[in-house]
Amino acid sequence: GIRFSSFSFVLIQTNLTKIQIIKMSIIQTQTILFFSLFLQTVESMTAVVLGLNSAFQRCVQCNDLVLGSVNRAKSSSTGVGGKGQGAYLAAVAVANSENEIALAQFVGGLIGESLCCAIRKRKTENIEDLWIQCKSETRVCTTIMHGEDATEFVEPSGIITQEELSLLEKKLKMRSHSMHGLLCSGSLPPGIFSYENVIRAACPKMLFL
């Protein structure tokens, strides 16, 4: 079967900000519609979403944002961050009940556990064997909603060690014989050069687009 890569499902998320929607390209939108239709029409499919630069999302709403001053928030909420994680939630939302969708991600520290809990709240049954524990703390992305605008603070990602990457590649290789689809979404943390390298190492027979 054909494998898919470098796709982004961010537009399907329900917690999008106006800024994120504006940044979506026509190609990304067409890709979303195509893959959504693919998941809905295939009766039984096993797919993996690679979201290797995970993030825990915090959203803060205030009336105005004044630099160099104390800004009091009206409300604050947390949830799932990272394009790959959003792609996973979008994929399971549109997939048939017969489809099996798994998420591959790196999570670390208390923030990483908070992200896992947030994903479990959105989807109660997850295949977690591809959730790789790493030494680096999972980053936090903070969106400040002020008036009609949104300001985003994205923390730097921690380094993924060779041992952690090798563990992911080993687990992906064990799944590769039964995979019908592979979706790569989001940026990459330090320590990982490219999605293609990961796929070549873990799934050498895969057609990479």
PDB file of N, CA and C in Angstrom, residues 26 57 60 77 91 114 171 205:
ATOM      1  N   ILE A  26      -3.116  25.813   1.040  1.00  0.00           N
ATOM      2  CA  ILE A  26      -4.094  25.104   0.218  1.00  0.00           C
ATOM      3  C   ILE A  26      -3.713  23.636   0.103  1.00  0.00           C
ATOM      4  N   GLN A  57      -0.168  21.950  25.669  1.00  0.00           N
ATOM      5  CA  GLN A  57      -0.725  23.254  25.303  1.00  0.00           C
ATOM      6  C   GLN A  57      -1.374  23.953  26.498  1.00  0.00           C
ATOM      7  N   VAL A  60      -4.273  30.909  27.575  1.00  0.00           N
ATOM      8  CA  VAL A  60      -4.595  31.939  28.564  1.00  0.00           C
ATOM      9  C   VAL A  60      -5.344  33.059  27.858  1.00  0.00           C
ATOM     10  N   SER A  77      -6.632  27.399  30.389  1.00  0.00           N
ATOM     11  CA  SER A  77      -6.954  25.990  30.158  1.00  0.00           C
ATOM     12  C   SER A  77      -5.739  25.280  29.575  1.00  0.00           C
ATOM     13  N   ALA A  91      -7.250  12.116  13.133  1.00  0.00           N
ATOM     14  CA  ALA A  91      -7.329  10.861  12.388  1.00  0.00           C
ATOM     15  C   ALA A  91      -8.295   9.881  13.049  1.00  0.00           C
ATOM     16  N   SER A 114       1.466  14.899  31.873  1.00  0.00           N
ATOM     17  CA  SER A 114       0.263  15.731  31.725  1.00  0.00           C
ATOM     18  C   SER A 114      -0.273  15.662  30.302  1.00  0.00           C
ATOM     19  N   LYS A 171      10.495  -0.310  17.684  1.00  0.00           N
ATOM     20  CA  LYS A 171       9.069  -0.590  17.858  1.00  0.00           C
ATOM     21  C   LYS A 171       8.288  -0.353  16.563  1.00  0.00           C
ATOM     22  N   LYS A 205      11.077  -0.969   3.623  1.00  0.00           N
ATOM     23  CA  LYS A 205      10.331  -1.290   2.408  1.00  0.00           C
ATOM     24  C   LYS A 205       9.212  -0.291   2.120  1.00  0.00           C
TER      25      LYS A 205
END
